[in-house]
PDB file of C-alpha atoms and ligand atoms in Angstrom:
ATOM      1  CA  MET A  13     -11.276   6.823 -35.501  1.00 37.00           C
ATOM      2  CA  ARG A  14      -9.581   4.508 -32.772  1.00 40.00           C
ATOM      3  CA  GLU A  15     -11.711   2.810 -29.672  1.00 41.00           C
ATOM      4  CA  ARG A  16     -11.394   4.448 -26.692  1.00 45.00           C
ATOM      5  CA  GLY A  17     -10.997   2.243 -23.491  1.00 43.00           C
ATOM      6  CA  ARG A  18      -9.453  -0.608 -25.133  1.00 44.00           C
ATOM      7  CA  ARG A  19      -6.746  -1.252 -22.453  1.00 45.00           C
ATOM      8  CA  SER A  20      -7.941  -3.601 -19.742  1.00 47.00           C
ATOM      9  CA  ASP A  21      -9.240  -2.042 -16.491  1.00 46.00           C
ATOM     10  CA  THR A  22      -6.852  -4.457 -14.349  1.00 48.00           C
ATOM     11  CA  GLU A  23      -4.146  -2.439 -16.401  1.00 61.00           C
ATOM     12  CA  ALA A  24      -5.667   0.674 -16.253  1.00 83.00           C
ATOM     13  CA  GLN A  25      -2.916   3.350 -15.291  1.00 94.00           C
ATOM     14  CA  PRO A  26      -2.873   7.293 -14.597  1.00 96.00           C
ATOM     15  CA  LEU A  27      -2.996   9.488 -17.805  1.00 96.00           C
ATOM     16  CA  CYS A  28       0.688  10.683 -16.976  1.00 98.00           C
ATOM     17  CA  LEU A  29       2.143   7.279 -16.280  1.00 97.00           C
ATOM     18  CA  GLN A  30       0.532   5.830 -19.608  1.00 97.00           C
ATOM     19  CA  PHE A  31       2.504   9.083 -21.269  1.00 98.00           C
ATOM     20  CA  THR A  32       5.620   8.058 -19.730  1.00 98.00           C
ATOM     21  CA  LYS A  33       5.217   4.626 -21.541  1.00 97.00           C
ATOM     22  CA  THR A  34       5.470   6.249 -24.859  1.00 97.00           C
ATOM     23  CA  VAL A  35       9.217   5.287 -24.337  1.00 97.00           C
ATOM     24  CA  THR A  36       9.822   1.463 -23.723  1.00 95.00           C
ATOM     25  CA  ALA A  37      12.784  -0.487 -23.214  1.00 95.00           C
ATOM     26  CA  ARG A  38      14.271   2.591 -21.306  1.00 96.00           C
ATOM     27  CA  GLU A  39      17.195   0.498 -19.944  1.00 94.00           C
ATOM     28  CA  THR A  40      18.198  -1.468 -22.988  1.00 94.00           C
ATOM     29  CA  ALA A  41      20.547  -0.636 -25.832  1.00 95.00           C
ATOM     30  CA  THR A  42      17.481  -0.133 -28.018  1.00 95.00           C
ATOM     31  CA  PRO A  43      14.827   2.377 -26.408  1.00 96.00           C
ATOM     32  CA  ARG A  44      11.968   2.851 -28.171  1.00 96.00           C
ATOM     33  CA  ASP A  45      10.020   6.290 -28.571  1.00 98.00           C
ATOM     34  CA  SER A  46       6.855   6.002 -30.296  1.00 97.00           C
ATOM     35  CA  LEU A  47       6.501   9.992 -30.319  1.00 98.00           C
ATOM     36  CA  LEU A  48       8.663  10.639 -33.229  1.00 97.00           C
ATOM     37  CA  ARG A  49       6.466  13.168 -35.172  1.00 97.00           C
ATOM     38  CA  PRO A  50       3.851  15.447 -34.090  1.00 97.00           C
ATOM     39  CA  SER A  51       1.102  13.237 -35.683  1.00 96.00           C
ATOM     40  CA  ASP A  52       2.160  10.561 -33.260  1.00 97.00           C
ATOM     41  CA  LEU A  53       1.477  12.851 -30.419  1.00 97.00           C
ATOM     42  CA  ALA A  54      -1.994  13.860 -31.627  1.00 96.00           C
ATOM     43  CA  GLU A  55      -2.766  10.093 -32.053  1.00 96.00           C
ATOM     44  CA  TRP A  56      -1.813   9.464 -28.755  1.00 97.00           C
ATOM     45  CA  LEU A  57      -3.851  12.078 -26.935  1.00 96.00           C
ATOM     46  CA  ALA A  58      -7.037  10.977 -29.102  1.00 94.00           C
ATOM     47  CA  ASP A  59      -6.014   7.602 -27.967  1.00 94.00           C
ATOM     48  CA  ALA A  60      -5.905   8.609 -24.389  1.00 94.00           C
ATOM     49  CA  GLY A  61      -9.410  10.003 -24.825  1.00 91.00           C
ATOM     50  CA  LEU A  62      -8.225  13.727 -24.632  1.00 93.00           C
ATOM     51  CA  GLY A  63     -10.577  14.797 -27.187  1.00 86.00           C
ATOM     52  CA  GLY A  64     -10.218  14.014 -31.027  1.00 87.00           C
ATOM     53  CA  ARG A  65      -6.862  14.590 -32.789  1.00 89.00           C
ATOM     54  CA  PRO A  66      -5.577  18.057 -31.815  1.00 89.00           C
ATOM     55  CA  PRO A  67      -4.931  20.649 -34.817  1.00 87.00           C
ATOM     56  CA  GLY A  68      -1.675  22.836 -34.891  1.00 85.00           C
ATOM     57  CA  LEU A  69       0.490  20.229 -33.259  1.00 94.00           C
ATOM     58  CA  ASP A  70       3.942  21.138 -34.633  1.00 96.00           C
ATOM     59  CA  GLU A  71       7.638  20.110 -34.207  1.00 97.00           C
ATOM     60  CA  GLU A  72       8.019  22.838 -31.238  1.00 97.00           C
ATOM     61  CA  LEU A  73       5.095  21.476 -29.237  1.00 97.00           C
ATOM     62  CA  LEU A  74       6.336  18.001 -29.726  1.00 98.00           C
ATOM     63  CA  ARG A  75       9.608  18.560 -28.359  1.00 98.00           C
ATOM     64  CA  GLU A  76       8.023  20.403 -25.318  1.00 98.00           C
ATOM     65  CA  ALA A  77       5.753  17.342 -24.723  1.00 98.00           C
ATOM     66  CA  ARG A  78       8.783  15.002 -24.862  1.00 98.00           C
ATOM     67  CA  GLU A  79      10.437  17.373 -22.125  1.00 98.00           C
ATOM     68  CA  LEU A  80       7.228  17.107 -20.308  1.00 98.00           C
ATOM     69  CA  ARG A  81       7.162  13.482 -20.498  1.00 98.00           C
ATOM     70  CA  GLU A  82      10.692  13.140 -19.133  1.00 98.00           C
ATOM     71  CA  SER A  83      10.051  15.289 -16.278  1.00 98.00           C
ATOM     72  CA  ILE A  84       7.192  13.235 -15.137  1.00 98.00           C
ATOM     73  CA  TYR A  85       9.136   9.992 -15.781  1.00 98.00           C
ATOM     74  CA  ARG A  86      12.173  11.193 -13.589  1.00 98.00           C
ATOM     75  CA  ALA A  87       9.694  12.708 -11.024  1.00 98.00           C
ATOM     76  CA  ALA A  88       8.050   9.283 -10.763  1.00 98.00           C
ATOM     77  CA  ARG A  89      11.224   7.424 -10.597  1.00 97.00           C
ATOM     78  CA  ALA A  90      12.055   9.739  -7.543  1.00 98.00           C
ATOM     79  CA  VAL A  91       9.025   9.118  -5.871  1.00 97.00           C
ATOM     80  CA  ALA A  92       9.405   5.202  -6.583  1.00 97.00           C
ATOM     81  CA  ASP A  93      12.784   5.336  -5.139  1.00 96.00           C
ATOM     82  CA  ALA A  94      11.709   7.413  -2.105  1.00 96.00           C
ATOM     83  CA  GLN A  95      14.147  10.272  -3.331  1.00 97.00           C
ATOM     84  CA  GLU A  96      13.492  14.027  -3.603  1.00 97.00           C
ATOM     85  CA  MET A  97      12.505  15.137  -7.140  1.00 97.00           C
ATOM     86  CA  ALA A  98      14.497  17.505  -9.111  1.00 98.00           C
ATOM     87  CA  GLU A  99      13.226  21.024  -8.825  1.00 98.00           C
ATOM     88  CA  ALA A 100      13.594  21.642 -12.577  1.00 98.00           C
ATOM     89  CA  ASP A 101      11.189  18.621 -13.029  1.00 98.00           C
ATOM     90  CA  ARG A 102       8.590  19.685 -10.321  1.00 98.00           C
ATOM     91  CA  ASP A 103       8.765  23.116 -11.980  1.00 98.00           C
ATOM     92  CA  ARG A 104       7.773  21.940 -15.327  1.00 98.00           C
ATOM     93  CA  ILE A 105       5.126  19.697 -14.317  1.00 98.00           C
ATOM     94  CA  ASN A 106       3.615  22.525 -12.223  1.00 98.00           C
ATOM     95  CA  ASP A 107       3.991  25.160 -14.935  1.00 98.00           C
ATOM     96  CA  TRP A 108       2.141  22.964 -17.417  1.00 98.00           C
ATOM     97  CA  ALA A 109      -0.435  21.831 -14.728  1.00 98.00           C
ATOM     98  CA  ALA A 110      -1.258  25.843 -13.973  1.00 97.00           C
ATOM     99  CA  ARG A 111      -1.867  26.139 -17.978  1.00 94.00           C
ATOM    100  CA  ASN A 112      -4.844  23.848 -17.506  1.00 94.00           C
ATOM    101  CA  ASP A 113      -8.029  25.642 -19.063  1.00 94.00           C
ATOM    102  CA  ALA A 114      -9.815  22.287 -19.625  1.00 96.00           C
ATOM    103  CA  PHE A 115     -12.997  20.816 -18.220  1.00 96.00           C
ATOM    104  CA  ARG A 116     -14.879  17.863 -18.690  1.00 94.00           C
ATOM    105  CA  VAL A 117     -18.426  17.370 -19.824  1.00 94.00           C
ATOM    106  CA  LEU A 118     -21.141  14.732 -19.438  1.00 94.00           C
ATOM    107  CA  ASP A 119     -22.492  13.728 -22.954  1.00 87.00           C
ATOM    108  CA  GLY A 120     -24.837  11.057 -23.926  1.00 87.00           C
ATOM    109  CA  ALA A 121     -21.946   8.183 -24.217  1.00 81.00           C
ATOM    110  CA  GLY A 122     -20.332   9.420 -20.934  1.00 88.00           C
ATOM    111  CA  VAL A 123     -17.761  12.023 -20.230  1.00 89.00           C
ATOM    112  CA  ASN A 124     -15.691  14.197 -22.841  1.00 90.00           C
ATOM    113  CA  TRP A 125     -13.180  16.815 -22.472  1.00 93.00           C
ATOM    114  CA  ARG A 126     -13.441  20.081 -23.756  1.00 94.00           C
ATOM    115  CA  PHE A 127     -10.608  22.293 -24.553  1.00 94.00           C
ATOM    116  CA  PRO A 128     -11.855  26.216 -25.204  1.00 92.00           C
ATOM    117  CA  GLY A 129      -8.216  27.668 -25.361  1.00 92.00           C
ATOM    118  CA  SER A 130      -6.435  28.401 -28.605  1.00 92.00           C
ATOM    119  CA  SER A 131      -4.437  25.195 -28.458  1.00 93.00           C
ATOM    120  CA  PRO A 132      -6.145  22.022 -27.643  1.00 95.00           C
ATOM    121  CA  ALA A 133      -2.967  20.048 -27.798  1.00 96.00           C
ATOM    122  CA  ARG A 134      -1.404  22.416 -25.026  1.00 96.00           C
ATOM    123  CA  SER A 135      -4.757  22.287 -23.057  1.00 96.00           C
ATOM    124  CA  ALA A 136      -4.571  18.440 -23.148  1.00 97.00           C
ATOM    125  CA  LEU A 137      -0.844  18.231 -22.132  1.00 97.00           C
ATOM    126  CA  ALA A 138      -1.774  20.653 -19.487  1.00 97.00           C
ATOM    127  CA  VAL A 139      -4.583  17.923 -18.435  1.00 97.00           C
ATOM    128  CA  VAL A 140      -1.592  15.193 -18.216  1.00 98.00           C
ATOM    129  CA  ALA A 141       0.501  17.535 -16.144  1.00 98.00           C
ATOM    130  CA  GLY A 142      -2.268  17.700 -13.844  1.00 98.00           C
ATOM    131  CA  ASP A 143      -2.618  14.151 -13.677  1.00 97.00           C
ATOM    132  CA  ALA A 144       1.129  13.924 -12.524  1.00 98.00           C
ATOM    133  CA  VAL A 145       0.275  16.280  -9.698  1.00 98.00           C
ATOM    134  CA  ASP A 146      -2.447  14.043  -8.517  1.00 97.00           C
ATOM    135  CA  THR A 147      -0.515  11.072  -9.024  1.00 97.00           C
ATOM    136  CA  LEU A 148       2.872  11.863  -7.799  1.00 97.00           C
ATOM    137  CA  GLY A 149       1.538  14.074  -5.201  1.00 96.00           C
ATOM    138  CA  GLY A 150      -0.123  10.944  -3.459  1.00 91.00           C
ATOM    139  CA  LEU A 151      -3.779  11.921  -4.065  1.00 91.00           C
ATOM    140  CA  ARG A 152      -4.147   8.494  -5.925  1.00 91.00           C
ATOM    141  CA  VAL A 153      -4.449   5.442  -3.811  1.00 88.00           C
ATOM    142  CA  GLY A 154      -1.638   3.266  -4.826  1.00 91.00           C
ATOM    143  CA  THR A 155       2.381   2.818  -4.777  1.00 95.00           C
ATOM    144  CA  ILE A 156       4.380   4.289  -7.433  1.00 97.00           C
ATOM    145  CA  LYS A 157       6.890   1.417  -8.520  1.00 97.00           C
ATOM    146  CA  VAL A 158       9.340   0.718 -11.160  1.00 97.00           C
ATOM    147  CA  CYS A 159       8.710  -2.432 -13.472  1.00 96.00           C
ATOM    148  CA  ALA A 160      10.941  -5.246 -12.768  1.00 94.00           C
ATOM    149  CA  GLY A 161      10.937  -6.536 -16.236  1.00 93.00           C
ATOM    150  CA  THR A 162      14.660  -6.543 -17.906  1.00 90.00           C
ATOM    151  CA  GLY A 163      15.436  -3.153 -19.033  1.00 93.00           C
ATOM    152  CA  CYS A 164      11.787  -1.962 -18.909  1.00 95.00           C
ATOM    153  CA  VAL A 165      12.094   0.270 -15.969  1.00 96.00           C
ATOM    154  CA  ALA A 166       8.665   1.719 -16.894  1.00 97.00           C
ATOM    155  CA  VAL A 167       6.903   3.395 -13.584  1.00 97.00           C
ATOM    156  CA  PHE A 168       3.287   2.127 -12.740  1.00 97.00           C
ATOM    157  CA  LEU A 169       0.934   2.719  -9.746  1.00 96.00           C
ATOM    158  CA  ASP A 170       0.278  -0.503  -7.844  1.00 95.00           C
ATOM    159  CA  THR A 171      -3.203  -0.422  -6.623  1.00 92.00           C
ATOM    160  CA  THR A 172      -3.490  -3.876  -5.617  1.00 91.00           C
ATOM    161  CA  ARG A 173      -4.399  -4.558  -1.865  1.00 90.00           C
ATOM    162  CA  GLY A 174      -1.274  -6.570  -1.281  1.00 92.00           C
ATOM    163  CA  LYS A 175       1.016  -4.341  -3.273  1.00 91.00           C
ATOM    164  CA  PHE A 176       2.592  -7.405  -4.591  1.00 92.00           C
ATOM    165  CA  ARG A 177       2.380  -6.022  -8.553  1.00 93.00           C
ATOM    166  CA  ARG A 178       6.047  -6.188 -10.065  1.00 94.00           C
ATOM    167  CA  TRP A 179       5.451  -5.498 -13.628  1.00 94.00           C
ATOM    168  CA  CYS A 180       4.112  -2.520 -15.659  1.00 94.00           C
ATOM    169  CA  SER A 181       2.000  -4.785 -17.484  1.00 91.00           C
ATOM    170  CA  MET A 182       0.923  -8.527 -17.369  1.00 87.00           C
ATOM    171  CA  SER A 183       0.785  -8.830 -20.994  1.00 88.00           C
ATOM    172  CA  THR A 184       4.292  -7.686 -21.739  1.00 88.00           C
ATOM    173  CA  CYS A 185       6.862  -7.811 -18.898  1.00 93.00           C
ATOM    174  CA  GLY A 186       4.862 -10.090 -16.527  1.00 90.00           C
ATOM    175  CA  ASN A 187       4.441 -12.589 -19.226  1.00 89.00           C
ATOM    176  CA  ARG A 188       7.924 -12.544 -20.360  1.00 86.00           C
ATOM    177  CA  ALA A 189       9.097 -13.136 -16.841  1.00 83.00           C
ATOM    178  CA  LYS A 190       6.822 -16.018 -16.261  1.00 85.00           C
ATOM    179  CA  LYS A 191       7.841 -17.528 -19.604  1.00 87.00           C
ATOM    180  CA  ASP A 192      11.754 -17.031 -18.559  1.00 83.00           C
ATOM    181  CA  ALA A 193      10.679 -18.916 -15.119  1.00 83.00           C
ATOM    182  CA  MET A 194       8.951 -21.730 -16.940  1.00 84.00           C
ATOM    183  CA  ARG A 195      12.140 -21.932 -19.217  1.00 83.00           C
ATOM    184  CA  VAL A 196      14.606 -21.928 -16.118  1.00 81.00           C
ATOM    185  CA  ARG A 197      12.497 -24.681 -14.647  1.00 80.00           C
ATOM    186  CA  GLY A 198      12.488 -26.712 -17.819  1.00 78.00           C
ATOM    187  CA  ALA A 199      16.086 -26.659 -18.022  1.00 69.00           C
ATOM    188  CA  GLN A 200      16.828 -27.967 -14.559  1.00 63.00           C
TER     189      GLN A 200
HETATM  190 ZN1   ZN B1088       7.895  -3.562 -17.802  1.00 97.72          ZN
END
């Protein structure tokens, strides 16, 4: 089993935006989707702390999950660009969020999710949709932005006080931009 909470706190992003980052390099010739098989999604949900690997995750649910993910991404882009989000995306997010039957419990080690419904994977995705309602609806403190990394266009929540954050992650896009800047300086 994978360890939870391995992302550093300063990089911690809302669940719904972590979900959109399962596609990277979106505006390049070679975007990468890491959710290609039902087992990829099961692993992501477990990794995100949404219970263990859920049973009964099939191709159909993977397809629906990817649709939800892209709706969240487009809606977040709209918020970042101060545009109105498309009704179809808003409806899809709301429909998923309305099916949320999950809840959290305290256990010896902290907090854990419980999914009492017939499909834990569906319930876990409903939690992600509910998180999108909170995040994109402005209930979270921060500003939704689009990463300035070349071709990345990941959406992230800038929670810094000065709102100066430009990259989705300092360990990837931020680091690359720093190296590029150094190369430019070195060439002069
Ligand atoms: Zn980025």
